[in-house]
C-alpha atoms as a printed R data frame, in Angstrom:
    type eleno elety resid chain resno        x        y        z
1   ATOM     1    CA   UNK     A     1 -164.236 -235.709 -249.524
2   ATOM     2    CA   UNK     A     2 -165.483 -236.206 -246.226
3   ATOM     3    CA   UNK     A     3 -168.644 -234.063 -246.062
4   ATOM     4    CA   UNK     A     4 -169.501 -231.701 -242.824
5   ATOM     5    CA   UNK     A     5 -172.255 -231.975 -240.223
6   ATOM     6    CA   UNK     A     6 -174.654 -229.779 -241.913
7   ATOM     7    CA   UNK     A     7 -176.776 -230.271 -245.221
8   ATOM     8    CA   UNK     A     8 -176.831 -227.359 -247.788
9   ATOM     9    CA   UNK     A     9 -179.775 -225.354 -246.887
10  ATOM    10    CA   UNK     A    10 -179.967 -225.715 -243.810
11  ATOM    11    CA   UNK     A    11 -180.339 -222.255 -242.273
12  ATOM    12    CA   UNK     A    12 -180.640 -223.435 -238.758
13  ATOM    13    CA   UNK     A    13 -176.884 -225.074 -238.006
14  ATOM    14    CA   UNK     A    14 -175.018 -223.988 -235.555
15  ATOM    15    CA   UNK     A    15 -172.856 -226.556 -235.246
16  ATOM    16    CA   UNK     A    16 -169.893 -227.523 -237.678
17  ATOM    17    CA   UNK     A    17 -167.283 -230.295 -238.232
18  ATOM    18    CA   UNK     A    18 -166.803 -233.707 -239.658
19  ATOM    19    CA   UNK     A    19 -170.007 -236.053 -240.076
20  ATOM    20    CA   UNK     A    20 -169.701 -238.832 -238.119
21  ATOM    21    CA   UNK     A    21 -166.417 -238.630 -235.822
22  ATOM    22    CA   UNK     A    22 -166.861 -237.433 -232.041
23  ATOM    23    CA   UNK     A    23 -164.961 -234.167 -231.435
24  ATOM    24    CA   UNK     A    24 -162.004 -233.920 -229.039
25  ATOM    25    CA   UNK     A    25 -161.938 -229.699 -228.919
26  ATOM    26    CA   UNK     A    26 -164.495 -227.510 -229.549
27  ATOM    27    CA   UNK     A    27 -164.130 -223.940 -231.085
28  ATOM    28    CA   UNK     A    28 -167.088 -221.850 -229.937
29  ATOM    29    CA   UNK     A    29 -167.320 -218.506 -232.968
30  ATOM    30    CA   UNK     A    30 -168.103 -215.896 -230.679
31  ATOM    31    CA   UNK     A    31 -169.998 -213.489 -233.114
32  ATOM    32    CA   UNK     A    32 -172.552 -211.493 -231.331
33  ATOM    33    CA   UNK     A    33 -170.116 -209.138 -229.882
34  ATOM    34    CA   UNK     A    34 -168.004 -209.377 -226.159
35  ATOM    35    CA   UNK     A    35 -166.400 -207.394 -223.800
36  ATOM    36    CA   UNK     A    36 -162.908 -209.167 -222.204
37  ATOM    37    CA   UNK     A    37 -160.968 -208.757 -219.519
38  ATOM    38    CA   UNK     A    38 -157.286 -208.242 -219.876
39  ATOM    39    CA   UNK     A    39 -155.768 -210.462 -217.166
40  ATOM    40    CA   UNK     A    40 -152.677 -212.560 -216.322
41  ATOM    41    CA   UNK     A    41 -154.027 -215.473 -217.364
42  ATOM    42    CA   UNK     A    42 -157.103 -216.817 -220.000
43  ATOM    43    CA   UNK     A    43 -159.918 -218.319 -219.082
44  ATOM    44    CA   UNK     A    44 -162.753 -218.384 -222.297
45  ATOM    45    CA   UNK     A    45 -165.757 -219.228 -220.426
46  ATOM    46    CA   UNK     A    46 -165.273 -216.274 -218.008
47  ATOM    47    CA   UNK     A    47 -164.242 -213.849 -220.786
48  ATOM    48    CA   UNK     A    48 -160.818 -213.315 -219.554
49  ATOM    49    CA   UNK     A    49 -157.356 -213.064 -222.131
50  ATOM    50    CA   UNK     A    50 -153.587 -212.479 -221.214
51  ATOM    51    CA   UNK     A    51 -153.585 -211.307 -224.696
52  ATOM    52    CA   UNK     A    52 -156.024 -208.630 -225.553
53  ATOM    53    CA   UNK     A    53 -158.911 -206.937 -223.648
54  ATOM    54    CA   UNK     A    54 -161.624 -204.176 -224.554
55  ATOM    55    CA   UNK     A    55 -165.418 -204.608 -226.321
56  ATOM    56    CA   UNK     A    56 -165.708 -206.446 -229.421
57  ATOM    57    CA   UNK     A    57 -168.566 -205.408 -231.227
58  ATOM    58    CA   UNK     A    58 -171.077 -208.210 -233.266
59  ATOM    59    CA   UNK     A    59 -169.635 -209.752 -236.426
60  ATOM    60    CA   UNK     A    60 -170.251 -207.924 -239.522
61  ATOM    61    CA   UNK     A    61 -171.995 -204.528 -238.811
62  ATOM    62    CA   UNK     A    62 -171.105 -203.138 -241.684
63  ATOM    63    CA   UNK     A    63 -173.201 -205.325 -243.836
64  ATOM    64    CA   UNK     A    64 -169.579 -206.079 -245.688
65  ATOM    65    CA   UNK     A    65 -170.626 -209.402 -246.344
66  ATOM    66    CA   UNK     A    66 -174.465 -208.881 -247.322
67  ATOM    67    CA   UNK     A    67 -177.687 -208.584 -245.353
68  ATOM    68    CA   UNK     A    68 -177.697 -212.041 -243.868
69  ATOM    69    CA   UNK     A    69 -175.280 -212.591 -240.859
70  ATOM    70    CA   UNK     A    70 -176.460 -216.251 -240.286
71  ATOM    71    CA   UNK     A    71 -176.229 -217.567 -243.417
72  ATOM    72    CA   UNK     A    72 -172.590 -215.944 -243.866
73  ATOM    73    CA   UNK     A    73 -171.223 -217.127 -240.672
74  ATOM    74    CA   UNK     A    74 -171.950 -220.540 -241.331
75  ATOM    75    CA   UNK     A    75 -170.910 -220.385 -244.789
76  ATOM    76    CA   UNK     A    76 -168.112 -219.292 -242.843
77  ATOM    77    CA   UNK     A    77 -167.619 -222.282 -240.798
78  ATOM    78    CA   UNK     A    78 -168.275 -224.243 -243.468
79  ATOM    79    CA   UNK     A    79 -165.335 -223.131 -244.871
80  ATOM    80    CA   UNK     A    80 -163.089 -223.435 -241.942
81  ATOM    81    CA   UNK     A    81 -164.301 -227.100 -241.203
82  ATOM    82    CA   UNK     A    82 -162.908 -227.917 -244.739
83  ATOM    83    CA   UNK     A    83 -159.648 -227.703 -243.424
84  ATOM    84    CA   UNK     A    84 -159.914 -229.793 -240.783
85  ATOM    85    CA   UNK     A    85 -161.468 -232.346 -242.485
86  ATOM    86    CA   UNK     A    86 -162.202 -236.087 -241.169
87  ATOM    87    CA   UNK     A    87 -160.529 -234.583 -237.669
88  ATOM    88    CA   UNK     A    88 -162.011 -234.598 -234.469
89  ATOM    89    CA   UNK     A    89 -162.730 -230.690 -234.013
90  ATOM    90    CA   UNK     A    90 -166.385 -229.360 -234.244
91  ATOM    91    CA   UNK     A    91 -167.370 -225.299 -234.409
92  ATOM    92    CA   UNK     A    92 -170.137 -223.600 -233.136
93  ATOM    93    CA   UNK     A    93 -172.360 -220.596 -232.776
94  ATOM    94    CA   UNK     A    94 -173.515 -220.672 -230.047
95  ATOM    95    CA   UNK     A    95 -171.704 -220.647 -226.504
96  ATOM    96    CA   UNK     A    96 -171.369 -224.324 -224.791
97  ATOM    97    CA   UNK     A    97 -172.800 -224.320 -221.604
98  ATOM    98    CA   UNK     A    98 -169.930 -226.167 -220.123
99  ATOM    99    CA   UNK     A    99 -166.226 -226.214 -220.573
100 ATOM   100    CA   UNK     A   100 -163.740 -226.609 -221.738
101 ATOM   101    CA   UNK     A   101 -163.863 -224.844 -224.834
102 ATOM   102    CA   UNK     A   102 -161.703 -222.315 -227.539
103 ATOM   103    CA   UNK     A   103 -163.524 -218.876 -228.200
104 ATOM   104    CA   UNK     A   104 -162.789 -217.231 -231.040
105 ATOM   105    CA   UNK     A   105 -163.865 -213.322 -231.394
106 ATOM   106    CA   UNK     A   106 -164.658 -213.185 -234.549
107 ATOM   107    CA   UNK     A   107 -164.718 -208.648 -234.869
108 ATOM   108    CA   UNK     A   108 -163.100 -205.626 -234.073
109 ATOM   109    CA   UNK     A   109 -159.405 -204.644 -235.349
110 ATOM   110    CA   UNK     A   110 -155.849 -205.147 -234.519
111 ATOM   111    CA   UNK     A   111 -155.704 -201.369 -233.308
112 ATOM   112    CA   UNK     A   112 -157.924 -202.746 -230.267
113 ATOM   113    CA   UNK     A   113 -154.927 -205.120 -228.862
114 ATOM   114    CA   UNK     A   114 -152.443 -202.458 -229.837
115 ATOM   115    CA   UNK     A   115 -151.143 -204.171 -233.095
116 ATOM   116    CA   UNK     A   116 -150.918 -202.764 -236.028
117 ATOM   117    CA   UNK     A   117 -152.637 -202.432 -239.705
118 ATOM   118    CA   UNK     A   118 -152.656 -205.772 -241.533
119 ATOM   119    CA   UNK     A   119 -152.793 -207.937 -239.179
120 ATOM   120    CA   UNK     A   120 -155.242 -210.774 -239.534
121 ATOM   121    CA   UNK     A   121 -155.496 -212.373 -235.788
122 ATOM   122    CA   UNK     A   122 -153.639 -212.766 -232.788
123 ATOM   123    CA   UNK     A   123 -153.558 -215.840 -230.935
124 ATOM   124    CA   UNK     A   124 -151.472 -217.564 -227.943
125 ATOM   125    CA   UNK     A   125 -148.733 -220.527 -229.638
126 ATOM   126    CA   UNK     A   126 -150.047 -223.317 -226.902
127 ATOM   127    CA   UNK     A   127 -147.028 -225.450 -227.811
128 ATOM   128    CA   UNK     A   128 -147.902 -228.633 -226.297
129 ATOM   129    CA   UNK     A   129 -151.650 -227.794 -226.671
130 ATOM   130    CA   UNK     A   130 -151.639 -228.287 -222.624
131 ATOM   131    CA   UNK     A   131 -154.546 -225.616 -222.134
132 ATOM   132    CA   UNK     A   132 -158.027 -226.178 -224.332
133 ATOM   133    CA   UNK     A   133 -159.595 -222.654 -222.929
134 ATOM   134    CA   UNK     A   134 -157.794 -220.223 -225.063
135 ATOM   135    CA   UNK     A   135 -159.319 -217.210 -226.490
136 ATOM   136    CA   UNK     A   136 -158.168 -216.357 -230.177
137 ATOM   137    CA   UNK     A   137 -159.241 -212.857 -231.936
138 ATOM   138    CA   UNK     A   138 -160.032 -212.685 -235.489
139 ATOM   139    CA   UNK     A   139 -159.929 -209.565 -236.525
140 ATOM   140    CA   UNK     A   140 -163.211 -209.795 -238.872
141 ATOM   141    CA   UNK     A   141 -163.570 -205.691 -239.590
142 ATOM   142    CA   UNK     A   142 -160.185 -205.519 -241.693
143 ATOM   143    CA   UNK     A   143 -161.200 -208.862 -243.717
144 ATOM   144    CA   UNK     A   144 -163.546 -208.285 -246.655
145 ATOM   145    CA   UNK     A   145 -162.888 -211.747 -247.797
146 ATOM   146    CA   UNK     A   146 -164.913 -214.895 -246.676
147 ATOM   147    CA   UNK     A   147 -162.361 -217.091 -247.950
148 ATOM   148    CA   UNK     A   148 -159.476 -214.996 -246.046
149 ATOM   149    CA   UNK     A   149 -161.497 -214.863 -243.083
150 ATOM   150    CA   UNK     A   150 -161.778 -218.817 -243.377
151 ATOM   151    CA   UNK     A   151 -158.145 -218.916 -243.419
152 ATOM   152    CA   UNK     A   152 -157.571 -216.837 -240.905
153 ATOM   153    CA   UNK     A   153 -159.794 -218.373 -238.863
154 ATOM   154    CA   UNK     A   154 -157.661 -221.920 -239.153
155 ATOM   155    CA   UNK     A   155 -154.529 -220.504 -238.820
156 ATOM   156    CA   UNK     A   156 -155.388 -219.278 -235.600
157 ATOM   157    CA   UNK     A   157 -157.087 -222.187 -234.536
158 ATOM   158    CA   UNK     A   158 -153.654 -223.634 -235.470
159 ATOM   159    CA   UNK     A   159 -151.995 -221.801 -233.294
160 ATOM   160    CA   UNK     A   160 -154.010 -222.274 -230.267
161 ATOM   161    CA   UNK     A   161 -153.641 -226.235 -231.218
162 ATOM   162    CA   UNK     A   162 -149.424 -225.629 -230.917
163 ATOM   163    CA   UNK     A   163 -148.786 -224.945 -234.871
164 ATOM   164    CA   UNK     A   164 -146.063 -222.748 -235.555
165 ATOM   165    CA   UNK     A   165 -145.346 -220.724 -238.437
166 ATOM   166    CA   UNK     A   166 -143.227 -222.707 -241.284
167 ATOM   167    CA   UNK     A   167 -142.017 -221.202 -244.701
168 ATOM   168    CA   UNK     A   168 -143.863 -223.701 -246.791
169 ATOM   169    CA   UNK     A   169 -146.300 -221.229 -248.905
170 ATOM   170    CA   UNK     A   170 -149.029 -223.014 -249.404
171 ATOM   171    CA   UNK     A   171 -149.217 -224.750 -245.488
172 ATOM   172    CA   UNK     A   172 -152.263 -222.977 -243.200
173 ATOM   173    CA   UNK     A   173 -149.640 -221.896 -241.147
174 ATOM   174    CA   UNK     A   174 -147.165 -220.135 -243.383
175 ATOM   175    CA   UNK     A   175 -148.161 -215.857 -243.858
176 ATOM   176    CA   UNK     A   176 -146.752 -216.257 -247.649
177 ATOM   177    CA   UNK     A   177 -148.581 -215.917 -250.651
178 ATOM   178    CA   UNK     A   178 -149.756 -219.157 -251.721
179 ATOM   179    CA   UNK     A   179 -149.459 -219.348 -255.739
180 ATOM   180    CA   UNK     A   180 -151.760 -221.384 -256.811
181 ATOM   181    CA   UNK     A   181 -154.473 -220.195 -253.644
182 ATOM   182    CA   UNK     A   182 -154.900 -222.834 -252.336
183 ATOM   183    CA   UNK     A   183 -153.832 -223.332 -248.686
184 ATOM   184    CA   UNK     A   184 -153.911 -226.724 -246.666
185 ATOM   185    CA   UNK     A   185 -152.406 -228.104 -243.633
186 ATOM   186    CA   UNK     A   186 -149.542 -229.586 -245.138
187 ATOM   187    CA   UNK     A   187 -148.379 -233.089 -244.587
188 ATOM   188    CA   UNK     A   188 -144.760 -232.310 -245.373
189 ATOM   189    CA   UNK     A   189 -141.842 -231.916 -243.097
190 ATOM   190    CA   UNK     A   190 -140.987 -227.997 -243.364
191 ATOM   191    CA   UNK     A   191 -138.931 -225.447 -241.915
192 ATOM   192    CA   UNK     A   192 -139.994 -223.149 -238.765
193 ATOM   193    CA   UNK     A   193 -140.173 -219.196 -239.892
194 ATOM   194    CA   UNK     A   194 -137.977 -217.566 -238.007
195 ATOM   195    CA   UNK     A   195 -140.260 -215.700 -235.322
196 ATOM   196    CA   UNK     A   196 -141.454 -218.900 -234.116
197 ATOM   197    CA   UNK     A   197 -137.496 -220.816 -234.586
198 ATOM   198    CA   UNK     A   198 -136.912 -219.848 -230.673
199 ATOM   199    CA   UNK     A   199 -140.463 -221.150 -229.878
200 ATOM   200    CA   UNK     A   200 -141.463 -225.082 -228.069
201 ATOM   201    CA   UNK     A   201 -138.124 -225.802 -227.262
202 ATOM   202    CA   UNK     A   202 -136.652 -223.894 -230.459
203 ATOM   203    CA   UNK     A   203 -137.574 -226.934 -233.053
204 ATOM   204    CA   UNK     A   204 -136.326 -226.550 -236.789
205 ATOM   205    CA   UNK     A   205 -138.976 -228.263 -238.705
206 ATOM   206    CA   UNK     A   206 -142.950 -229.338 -238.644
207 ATOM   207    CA   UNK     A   207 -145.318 -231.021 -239.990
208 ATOM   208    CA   UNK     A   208 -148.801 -228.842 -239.936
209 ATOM   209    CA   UNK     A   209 -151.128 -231.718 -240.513
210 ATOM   210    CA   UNK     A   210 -149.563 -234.860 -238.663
211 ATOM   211    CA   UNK     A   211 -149.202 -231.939 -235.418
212 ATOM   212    CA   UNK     A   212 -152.911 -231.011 -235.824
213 ATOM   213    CA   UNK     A   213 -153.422 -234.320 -235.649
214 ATOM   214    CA   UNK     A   214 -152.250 -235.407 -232.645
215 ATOM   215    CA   UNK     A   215 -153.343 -232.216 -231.052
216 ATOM   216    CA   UNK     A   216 -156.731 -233.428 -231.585
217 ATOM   217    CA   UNK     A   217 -155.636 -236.447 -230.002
218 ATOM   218    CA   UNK     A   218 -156.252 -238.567 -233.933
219 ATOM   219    CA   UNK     A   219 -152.689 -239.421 -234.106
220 ATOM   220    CA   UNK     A   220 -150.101 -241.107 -231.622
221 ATOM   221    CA   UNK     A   221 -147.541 -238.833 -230.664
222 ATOM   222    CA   UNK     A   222 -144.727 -241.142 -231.803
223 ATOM   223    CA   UNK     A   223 -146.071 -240.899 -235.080
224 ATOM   224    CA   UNK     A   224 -145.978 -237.338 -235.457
225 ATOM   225    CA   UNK     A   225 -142.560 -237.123 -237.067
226 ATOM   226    CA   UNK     A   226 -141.924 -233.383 -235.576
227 ATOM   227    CA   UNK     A   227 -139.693 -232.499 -233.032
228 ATOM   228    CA   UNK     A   228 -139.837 -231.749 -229.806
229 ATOM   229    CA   UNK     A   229 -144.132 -231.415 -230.035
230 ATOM   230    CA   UNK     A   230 -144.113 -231.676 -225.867
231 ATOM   231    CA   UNK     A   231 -141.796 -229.042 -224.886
232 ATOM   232    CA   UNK     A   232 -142.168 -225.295 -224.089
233 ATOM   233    CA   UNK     A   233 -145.264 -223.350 -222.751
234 ATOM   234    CA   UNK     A   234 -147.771 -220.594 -223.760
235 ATOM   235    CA   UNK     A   235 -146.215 -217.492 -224.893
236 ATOM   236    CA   UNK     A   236 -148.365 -214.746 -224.910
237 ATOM   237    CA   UNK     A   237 -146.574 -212.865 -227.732
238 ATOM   238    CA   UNK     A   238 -145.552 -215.791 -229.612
239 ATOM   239    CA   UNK     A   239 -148.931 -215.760 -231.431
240 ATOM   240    CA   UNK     A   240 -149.222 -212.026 -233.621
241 ATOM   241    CA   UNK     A   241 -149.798 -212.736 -237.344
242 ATOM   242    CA   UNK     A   242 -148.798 -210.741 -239.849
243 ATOM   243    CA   UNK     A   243 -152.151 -211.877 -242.772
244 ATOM   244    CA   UNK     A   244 -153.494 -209.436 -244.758
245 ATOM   245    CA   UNK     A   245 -155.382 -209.608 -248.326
246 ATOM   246    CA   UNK     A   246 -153.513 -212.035 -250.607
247 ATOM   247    CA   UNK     A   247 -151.328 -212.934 -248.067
């Protein structure tokens, strides 16, 4: 196992990924709290969404997940890195001072983009990953779980990267139950759930890990073994998840 970009004990990290390999995309864990804009279009380094808008308050101000906020949130990461492991994708805590970037809130509820209970994140489906200034919200105060919040976390990172649901329990981007608990992007040809079937071009089947891959630009495209991974466009509704405890 590939090991991350941080040594245990280290209470100073910010930044997280895969030791040695230069990242392509960087997701920047906005935690200290944000107000967006609601807008036509997203823009993450001027705090602007087509999906959601309002104030996000800081991560964790509940004390839900103990008295330490630093330490948690990079356990956190540390977690979520995992999953992308040996891929070109790095997370951090604190905001990039230049572009381009991915923020993800990481507070508030669904209630505050008018979604309902049980719902994990919300996230735009960037099909052909054409845009790499997307704004993802996980919704942190309904999550008592670190290692749900990790999850959550990657699938919505997924979707940002132009991962689709599948029906493949145990695949990041499936909202089943995984039996045994353990979740993974799968390297596995699998069927599309059906809210994301008329999505990209309407393809049947994907592969979660060989698409992450070349979304992070580690893979050639003609190796992918998906279909259709260049067609469609953002859809603004195309990313609501349905991920609550256990699911």
């Amino acid at each position: 196992m590939a090991s991350c970009g941080v040594e245990a004990g280290d209470t100073e990290s910010t930044t997280f990924g895969s030791e040695g390999i230069e990242p392509t995309t960087t997701i920047f864990v906005q935690a200290n709290g944000v107000k967006i804009t609601k807008d036509t279009f997203t823009d993450a380094e001027q705090d602007i969404s087509q999906l959601c808008g309002g104030s996000f308050a800081p991560f964790d101000e509940a004390g839900t997940y103990g008295d330490n906020v630093q330490t948690t949130l990079q356990e956190l990461l540390l977690r979520t890195s995992l999953f992308f492991e040996g891929l070109p994708i790095q997370w951090v805590l604190q905001r990039p001072e230049q572009g381009p970037y991915t923020m993800a809130i990481l507070g508030g509820n669904p209630q505050q983009c008018g979604l309902s209970d049980g719902l994990g994140g919300l996230s735009p489906l960037d099909c052909d990953n054409g845009r790499d200034d997307e704004i993802i919200f996980i919704f942190a105060d309904a999550i008592n779980d670190l290692d749900l919040l990790a999850l959550v976390l990657a699938h919505e990172t997924g979707h940002a990267l132009g991962l689709p649901h599948t029906l493949q329990a145990c695949d990041v981007m499936s909202n089943f139950f995984c039996a045994d608990g353990t979740k993974r992007f799968l390297n596995e040809k699998m069927l599309v759930a059906p809210d994301h079937a008329q999505s990209c071009g309407g393809f049947e089947t994907s592969n979660s890990w060989k698409r992450l891959q070349n979304a992070l630009g580690d893979l050639p495209l003609s190796d992918a073994q998906v279909v259709d991974l260049d067609a469609g466009s953002i859809d603004s509704t195309d990313g609501i998840d349905g991920i609550a405890a256990g699911s």
